Structures are given as structure tokens and as C-alpha cells.
Amino acid sequence: MAITKGKGRSTAAFAALAAADLYATAKSPRGPARAAKPFLMPALAAHARDAAQPGRPPAALLAGLACATAGDTALLWDRHQRALLTGMAAFLGTQVSYTAGMTARLGAVRGLRARPRRALAAVAAWGAVNAVLAPTLERRLRLPVAGYSLALTAMGAAALGVGGKVATGAVAFIASDALIGMQAARHEFPSQEVLIMAGYLLGQYLITEGWLERAPS
């Protein structure tokens, strides 16, 4: 009963923070209005700890969420190149942690062996997106963006090998990062920031939920 109550509180906390941040994003994408943003992934990590088997929270998932917290904070105040590079470095940790965990604990490799076209499609999509965006990025951003997006693609491929909510969450996460890439290449449109956060939050939540459902007991 105590675990159920704890899970309910942490889920409610994440939902409230997510709603507050989405509303703030619509009003002011950066600055003090986004004060809830650094607490989003810690709340989701608390949910993961509460919902996991007692004493067995997935270490790779928690590590990925911790790196995401650092990335969220780095990108909170501005969109300058330094903030973008710092955020990418932090989220690189997220992608590496997720990929390692999905491979070691969730059967990603087995799933991709059964459906190898999923991995090929992910790599092809990475190549196509970088071919389109790279010429419009500043030169000093091209290599970091290509490297980060390759790590993101590896995570997405691993998630497709796992399937279910994990795969759906990874697709939402990748779509969110693709919109950030478009911003960096100066391709912008109304409500882009809100869509970025909505995709990111949905992606992280689904990855977490799917991971917890599939984690060995």
C-alpha cells in the first residue's frame, strides 16, 4: 500500500510539473517562468523509484534521467551556442545510458536481430536528416550535432528492438530533438517550443513506463 501511495504522489508531481512547464513554455520559452523545468526529470526519477520493484530501480534509467536534468538546466536560460553544446553533452549521457540499459536489460539486441530492418531504417533516417540540416548549421555545430544525433539514433534503434511504450517514447523523444535541430538551423515556426517540450515529456514518460513494465523482477 505504501508503494502504491508513493507511486501516486510521484506521478501526480510529475504531471503537475509537466503541465506547469508546458503552460510557461507557451508564455515565455526561457527564463524565470520555466522554473519547474529542472525538477521534471527528478520527479520522473522519483516515480521510477516508487514504481520499481523494492530496492531495484533500473540504474541505467535513473542515470539517463539525471543526465537529462543537467541538459534541461543547461538549455533553460538561452539558445546560445554554448548552452546548446552543454545541453547536447548532457543528453549524450542520457542516450548512452538508455542504449546501454536497453541492450543489457531489455532485450534490444534480440529484438533487432528479429527485425533488422528497424535498425537500418533508423540509420537511414539519421543520414537523411543530417544531410538536410548540416548545410544550414554553423560549421562548428555540424560535427557535435552529427555525433549527438548518431547516439540518439542508436538509442532509438535499441528502443525499436525493445518495442511497446519504450519504442513509442523514443520516437517522441527523437521528434522533439529533431525540432531542436531545426531551430539550430534557423527553421522555426509558431508553437515550436511547446511541441518540443510536449514530445520530450511524452517520450521520457513512455520510456520510463515501458522500461518499468519490462524490467526483470
XYZ file of N, CA and C in Angstrom, residues 26-194:
507
model
N 4.609 28.114 -23.355
C 3.763 28.836 -24.295
C 3.851 30.347 -24.067
N 4.115 30.737 -22.805
C 4.183 32.170 -22.478
C 5.580 32.744 -22.670
N 6.585 32.008 -22.200
C 7.960 32.502 -22.240
C 8.897 31.303 -22.287
N 9.430 30.960 -23.476
C 10.208 29.728 -23.616
C 11.415 29.617 -22.698
N 11.999 30.738 -22.264
C 13.166 30.697 -21.405
C 13.071 31.757 -20.319
N 13.809 31.518 -19.229
C 13.840 32.481 -18.149
C 13.129 31.991 -16.901
N 12.856 32.886 -15.944
C 12.293 32.507 -14.646
C 10.954 31.780 -14.731
N 10.168 32.030 -15.782
C 8.865 31.366 -15.902
C 9.011 29.852 -16.028
N 10.189 29.405 -16.450
C 10.419 27.968 -16.637
C 11.052 27.328 -15.395
N 10.772 27.874 -14.234
C 11.423 27.398 -13.008
C 11.135 25.932 -12.715
N 10.041 25.393 -13.235
C 9.705 23.988 -12.974
C 10.560 23.023 -13.782
N 11.181 23.512 -14.850
C 11.853 22.606 -15.788
C 12.926 21.729 -15.157
N 13.828 22.270 -14.298
C 14.869 21.405 -13.737
C 14.349 20.310 -12.813
N 13.076 20.403 -12.415
C 12.515 19.418 -11.488
C 11.719 18.321 -12.188
N 11.581 18.435 -13.513
C 10.761 17.468 -14.245
C 11.340 16.068 -14.190
N 12.595 15.914 -14.581
C 13.193 14.578 -14.612
C 13.448 14.013 -13.217
N 13.825 14.842 -12.207
C 13.874 14.287 -10.856
C 12.525 13.735 -10.393
N 11.430 14.407 -10.776
C 10.108 13.885 -10.408
C 9.833 12.564 -11.116
N 10.248 12.467 -12.377
C 10.054 11.216 -13.109
C 10.949 10.116 -12.526
N 12.150 10.485 -12.090
C 13.032 9.509 -11.438
C 12.415 9.023 -10.129
N 11.783 9.924 -9.381
C 11.103 9.520 -8.148
C 9.973 8.551 -8.460
N 9.253 8.820 -9.544
C 8.205 7.894 -9.976
C 8.799 6.528 -10.303
N 9.950 6.519 -10.997
C 10.584 5.248 -11.351
C 11.004 4.487 -10.100
N 11.547 5.189 -9.123
C 11.953 4.516 -7.882
C 10.748 3.968 -7.133
N 9.657 4.727 -7.125
C 8.462 4.282 -6.405
C 7.783 3.096 -7.093
N 7.818 3.101 -8.437
C 7.091 2.081 -9.192
C 7.898 0.808 -9.401
N 9.224 0.881 -9.261
C 10.067 -0.296 -9.499
C 9.920 -1.297 -8.371
N 10.416 -2.493 -8.638
C 10.478 -3.495 -7.581
C 11.254 -2.915 -6.402
N 10.829 -3.183 -5.153
C 11.506 -2.595 -3.986
C 13.017 -2.805 -4.022
N 13.730 -1.699 -3.943
C 15.181 -1.763 -3.920
C 15.829 -2.053 -5.255
N 15.034 -2.079 -6.353
C 15.607 -2.446 -7.650
C 15.255 -1.438 -8.739
N 15.446 -0.138 -8.517
C 15.197 0.813 -9.614
C 16.233 0.614 -10.706
N 15.844 0.706 -11.985
C 16.805 0.493 -13.080
C 17.898 1.565 -13.076
N 19.132 1.149 -12.831
C 20.230 2.105 -12.690
C 20.455 2.905 -13.967
N 20.392 2.247 -15.131
C 20.637 2.952 -16.398
C 19.551 3.992 -16.667
N 18.311 3.675 -16.317
C 17.212 4.630 -16.488
C 17.430 5.849 -15.594
N 17.760 5.617 -14.332
C 17.977 6.733 -13.412
C 19.169 7.578 -13.840
N 20.233 6.933 -14.347
C 21.392 7.686 -14.828
C 21.012 8.560 -16.021
N 20.201 8.012 -16.923
C 19.750 8.779 -18.071
C 18.910 9.980 -17.666
N 18.043 9.797 -16.680
C 17.208 10.905 -16.209
C 18.054 11.959 -15.496
N 19.104 11.534 -14.790
C 19.994 12.503 -14.137
C 20.722 13.349 -15.175
N 21.208 12.707 -16.229
C 21.862 13.469 -17.305
C 20.871 14.421 -17.976
N 19.636 13.968 -18.145
C 18.610 14.813 -18.752
C 18.321 16.038 -17.892
N 18.381 15.873 -16.571
C 18.200 17.014 -15.669
C 19.267 18.074 -15.922
N 20.516 17.623 -16.082
C 21.600 18.566 -16.380
C 21.366 19.245 -17.725
N 20.912 18.480 -18.716
C 20.638 19.060 -20.028
C 19.496 20.049 -19.995
N 18.430 19.709 -19.276
C 17.295 20.629 -19.157
C 17.730 21.954 -18.542
N 18.570 21.874 -17.522
C 19.028 23.087 -16.842
C 19.914 23.924 -17.754
N 20.782 23.257 -18.524
C 21.681 23.984 -19.426
C 20.911 24.754 -20.488
N 19.800 24.188 -20.937
C 19.031 24.807 -22.012
C 17.930 25.744 -21.498
N 17.908 25.961 -20.190
C 16.804 26.722 -19.595
C 16.855 28.203 -19.936
N 18.055 28.792 -19.947
C 18.133 30.241 -19.963
C 18.313 30.857 -21.337
N 18.975 30.158 -22.240
C 19.183 30.789 -23.541
C 19.362 29.730 -24.615
N 19.454 30.192 -25.869
C 19.654 29.302 -27.002
C 21.012 29.547 -27.646
N 21.923 30.171 -26.899
C 23.242 30.445 -27.442
C 24.005 29.150 -27.655
N 25.026 29.244 -28.467
C 25.750 28.042 -28.881
C 26.337 27.284 -27.691
N 26.867 28.005 -26.718
C 27.472 27.332 -25.561
C 26.428 26.526 -24.802
N 25.246 27.107 -24.598
C 24.183 26.394 -23.895
C 23.752 25.160 -24.686
N 23.660 25.303 -26.006
C 23.260 24.173 -26.841
C 24.278 23.045 -26.759
N 25.571 23.374 -26.818
C 26.612 22.349 -26.753
C 26.644 21.684 -25.386
N 26.456 22.479 -24.319
C 26.417 21.903 -22.973
C 25.229 20.970 -22.824
N 24.079 21.407 -23.343
C 22.894 20.559 -23.287
C 23.075 19.269 -24.066
N 23.683 19.352 -25.245
C 23.922 18.147 -26.039
C 24.846 17.185 -25.315
N 25.879 17.721 -24.653
C 26.808 16.860 -23.926
C 26.085 16.113 -22.808
N 25.210 16.826 -22.096
C 24.461 16.177 -21.019
C 23.508 15.115 -21.572
N 22.789 15.458 -22.636
C 21.844 14.497 -23.205
C 22.547 13.348 -23.917
N 23.808 13.540 -24.300
C 24.582 12.411 -24.804
C 24.677 11.337 -23.727
N 24.872 11.774 -22.479
C 24.870 10.828 -21.372
C 23.555 10.087 -21.248
N 22.449 10.801 -21.479
C 21.136 10.156 -21.453
C 21.043 9.071 -22.509
N 21.442 9.398 -23.735
C 21.313 8.423 -24.831
C 22.207 7.205 -24.594
N 23.431 7.435 -24.124
C 24.336 6.313 -23.864
C 23.790 5.439 -22.735
N 23.286 6.052 -21.671
C 22.727 5.289 -20.550
C 21.520 4.465 -20.996
N 20.613 5.100 -21.749
C 19.430 4.386 -22.212
C 19.804 3.224 -23.140
N 20.715 3.491 -24.073
C 21.102 2.445 -25.015
C 21.735 1.268 -24.286
N 22.608 1.565 -23.335
C 23.260 0.502 -22.572
C 22.235 -0.305 -21.780
N 21.307 0.388 -21.139
C 20.307 -0.310 -20.342
C 19.360 -1.149 -21.179
N 18.921 -0.599 -22.300
C 18.020 -1.352 -23.178
C 18.703 -2.591 -23.758
N 19.992 -2.445 -24.039
C 20.748 -3.553 -24.615
C 21.009 -4.643 -23.577
N 21.390 -4.213 -22.373
C 21.772 -5.185 -21.348
C 20.580 -5.803 -20.629
N 19.498 -5.030 -20.467
C 18.417 -5.486 -19.590
C 17.070 -5.714 -20.265
N 16.841 -5.096 -21.422
C 15.503 -5.149 -22.019
C 15.434 -5.934 -23.324
N 16.514 -6.565 -23.716
C 16.481 -7.421 -24.901
C 16.464 -6.698 -26.223
N 17.074 -5.502 -26.278
C 17.051 -4.720 -27.520
C 17.741 -5.448 -28.666
N 18.875 -6.062 -28.394
C 19.632 -6.738 -29.463
C 18.830 -7.905 -30.022
N 18.219 -8.666 -29.142
C 17.391 -9.792 -29.592
C 16.245 -9.306 -30.483
N 15.635 -8.204 -30.078
C 14.538 -7.662 -30.877
C 14.998 -7.180 -32.235
N 16.170 -6.548 -32.304
C 16.678 -6.050 -33.590
C 17.146 -7.192 -34.483
N 17.654 -8.251 -33.893
C 18.020 -9.407 -34.706
C 16.794 -10.014 -35.381
N 15.678 -9.967 -34.672
C 14.444 -10.495 -35.240
C 13.867 -9.556 -36.297
N 14.145 -8.249 -36.161
C 13.617 -7.248 -37.102
C 14.732 -6.286 -37.499
N 15.712 -6.742 -38.256
C 16.880 -5.901 -38.579
C 16.542 -4.665 -39.396
N 15.425 -4.680 -40.102
C 15.079 -3.518 -40.919
C 14.828 -2.281 -40.070
N 14.441 -2.479 -38.827
C 14.208 -1.326 -37.953
C 15.512 -0.556 -37.715
N 16.576 -1.277 -37.472
C 17.872 -0.622 -37.271
C 18.334 0.062 -38.546
N 18.148 -0.592 -39.675
C 18.552 0.002 -40.955
C 17.747 1.268 -41.242
N 16.458 1.234 -40.933
C 15.613 2.412 -41.148
C 16.062 3.572 -40.267
N 16.449 3.270 -39.023
C 16.901 4.324 -38.117
C 18.179 4.977 -38.626
N 19.126 4.169 -39.086
C 20.382 4.712 -39.604
C 20.140 5.517 -40.878
N 19.258 5.023 -41.733
C 18.941 5.752 -42.964
C 18.302 7.101 -42.646
N 17.416 7.122 -41.651
C 16.781 8.380 -41.252
C 17.809 9.355 -40.700
N 18.766 8.847 -39.905
C 19.830 9.704 -39.377
C 20.621 10.346 -40.524
N 20.989 9.555 -41.500
C 21.750 10.084 -42.624
C 20.967 11.121 -43.409
N 19.688 10.863 -43.630
C 18.865 11.785 -44.417
C 18.673 13.111 -43.689
N 18.381 13.057 -42.379
C 18.159 14.290 -41.620
C 19.431 15.120 -41.555
N 20.572 14.478 -41.310
C 21.826 15.225 -41.243
C 22.207 15.810 -42.599
N 21.891 15.102 -43.658
C 22.193 15.622 -44.995
C 21.403 16.899 -45.275
N 20.191 16.954 -44.751
C 19.342 18.124 -44.976
C 19.744 19.285 -44.060
N 19.991 18.985 -42.766
C 20.222 20.049 -41.792
C 21.660 20.567 -41.789
N 22.619 19.696 -42.014
C 24.028 20.090 -41.860
C 24.404 21.334 -42.653
N 24.007 21.462 -43.918
C 24.421 22.652 -44.679
C 23.887 23.964 -44.112
N 22.816 23.895 -43.328
C 22.234 25.123 -42.782
C 22.714 25.417 -41.357
N 23.497 24.504 -40.756
C 24.044 24.729 -39.422
C 25.353 25.508 -39.513
N 25.689 26.226 -38.439
C 27.011 26.826 -38.358
C 28.055 25.715 -38.380
N 29.192 25.985 -38.974
C 30.204 24.943 -39.169
C 30.618 24.279 -37.861
N 30.779 25.066 -36.805
C 31.258 24.492 -35.551
C 30.221 23.598 -34.871
N 28.971 23.681 -35.323
C 27.927 22.834 -34.755
C 27.742 21.518 -35.514
N 28.259 21.437 -36.711
C 27.939 20.287 -37.559
C 28.425 18.968 -36.977
N 29.667 18.925 -36.543
C 30.200 17.676 -36.002
C 29.529 17.293 -34.685
N 29.378 18.227 -33.708
C 28.674 17.856 -32.479
C 27.243 17.385 -32.729
N 26.530 18.063 -33.635
C 25.153 17.648 -33.925
C 25.130 16.270 -34.571
N 26.056 16.016 -35.492
C 26.101 14.701 -36.137
C 26.412 13.610 -35.123
N 27.355 13.872 -34.216
C 27.709 12.878 -33.210
C 26.584 12.617 -32.231
N 25.969 13.708 -31.729
C 24.855 13.525 -30.798
C 23.690 12.813 -31.464
N 23.364 13.223 -32.685
C 22.222 12.606 -33.354
C 22.470 11.136 -33.667
N 23.738 10.760 -33.857
C 24.047 9.344 -34.056
C 23.791 8.556 -32.770
N 24.185 9.139 -31.622
C 23.894 8.492 -30.339
C 22.391 8.408 -30.102
N 21.666 9.466 -30.467
C 20.210 9.465 -30.351
C 19.602 8.384 -31.236
N 20.139 8.228 -32.442
C 19.654 7.199 -33.357
C 19.916 5.806 -32.805
N 21.087 5.602 -32.199
C 21.391 4.300 -31.592
C 20.397 3.995 -30.483
N 20.056 5.006 -29.672
C 19.049 4.806 -28.633
C 17.699 4.454 -29.249
N 17.335 5.175 -30.319
C 16.068 4.900 -30.978
C 16.016 3.499 -31.556
N 17.120 3.060 -32.157
C 17.175 1.708 -32.715
C 17.029 0.669 -31.609
N 17.733 0.891 -30.488
C 17.615 -0.029 -29.362
C 16.178 -0.075 -28.852
N 15.539 1.099 -28.769
C 14.155 1.153 -28.310
C 13.219 0.420 -29.262
N 13.472 0.533 -30.561
C 12.656 -0.203 -31.526
C 12.837 -1.711 -31.344
N 14.033 -2.120 -30.928
C 14.252 -3.524 -30.632
C 13.478 -3.982 -29.410
N 13.299 -3.080 -28.453
C 12.515 -3.404 -27.256
C 11.026 -3.427 -27.588
N 10.571 -2.397 -28.313
C 9.172 -2.318 -28.721
C 8.282 -1.672 -27.665
N 6.987 -1.676 -27.927
C 5.989 -1.183 -26.976
C 6.146 0.283 -26.638
N 5.874 0.610 -25.366
C 5.938 2.003 -24.924
C 7.339 2.570 -25.041
N 8.349 1.732 -24.847
C 9.723 2.205 -24.953
C 9.991 2.730 -26.363
N 9.553 1.987 -27.368
C 9.749 2.410 -28.754
C 8.963 3.675 -29.065
N 7.714 3.730 -28.630
C 6.893 4.913 -28.883
C 7.489 6.139 -28.206
N 7.977 5.963 -26.975
C 8.601 7.066 -26.268
C 9.861 7.555 -26.955
N 10.656 6.618 -27.463
C 11.881 7.006 -28.169
C 11.565 7.797 -29.426
N 10.534 7.404 -30.150
C 10.151 8.141 -31.352
C 9.747 9.573 -30.992
N 8.985 9.735 -29.896
C 8.586 11.073 -29.457
C 9.804 11.898 -29.043
N 10.732 11.284 -28.351
C 11.969 11.945 -27.922
C 12.759 12.407 -29.149
N 12.910 11.528 -30.125
C 13.670 11.863 -31.329
C 12.987 12.989 -32.107
N 11.666 12.946 -32.191
C 10.942 14.011 -32.879
C 11.173 15.355 -32.193
N 11.186 15.352 -30.864
C 11.441 16.576 -30.110
C 12.835 17.117 -30.411
N 13.834 16.227 -30.399
C 15.199 16.679 -30.689
C 15.356 17.132 -32.140
N 14.601 16.520 -33.036
C 14.650 16.957 -34.434
C 14.157 18.398 -34.562
N 13.155 18.759 -33.773
C 12.665 20.140 -33.787
C 13.708 21.100 -33.230
N 14.479 20.647 -32.228
C 15.573 21.479 -31.722
C 16.632 21.659 -32.799
N 16.920 20.582 -33.533
C 17.858 20.685 -34.638
C 17.393 21.676 -35.687
N 16.105 21.698 -35.950
C 15.569 22.663 -36.896
C 15.761 24.090 -36.388
N 15.566 24.286 -35.081
C 15.803 25.616 -34.509
C 17.254 26.041 -34.690
N 18.172 25.101 -34.405
C 19.595 25.429 -34.533
C 19.948 25.797 -35.968
N 19.203 25.230 -36.918
C 19.419 25.537 -38.332
C 18.549 26.704 -38.801
N 17.898 27.370 -37.822
C 17.067 28.550 -38.073
C 15.816 28.239 -38.895
N 15.266 27.059 -38.715
C 13.972 26.716 -39.302
C 12.959 26.712 -38.161
N 12.216 27.789 -38.036
C 11.323 27.952 -36.895
C 9.893 28.204 -37.350
N 8.942 27.874 -36.444
C 7.526 28.096 -36.723
C 6.796 28.285 -35.403
N 5.584 28.848 -35.407
C 4.855 29.092 -34.161
C 4.624 27.804 -33.372
N 4.656 27.927 -32.057
C 4.413 26.820 -31.118
C 5.487 25.728 -31.178
N 6.601 26.007 -31.809
C 7.661 25.004 -31.908
C 8.186 24.601 -30.527
N 8.379 25.595 -29.647
C 8.894 25.305 -28.307
C 7.936 24.398 -27.530
N 6.648 24.649 -27.651
C 5.663 23.823 -26.950
C 5.692 22.391 -27.479
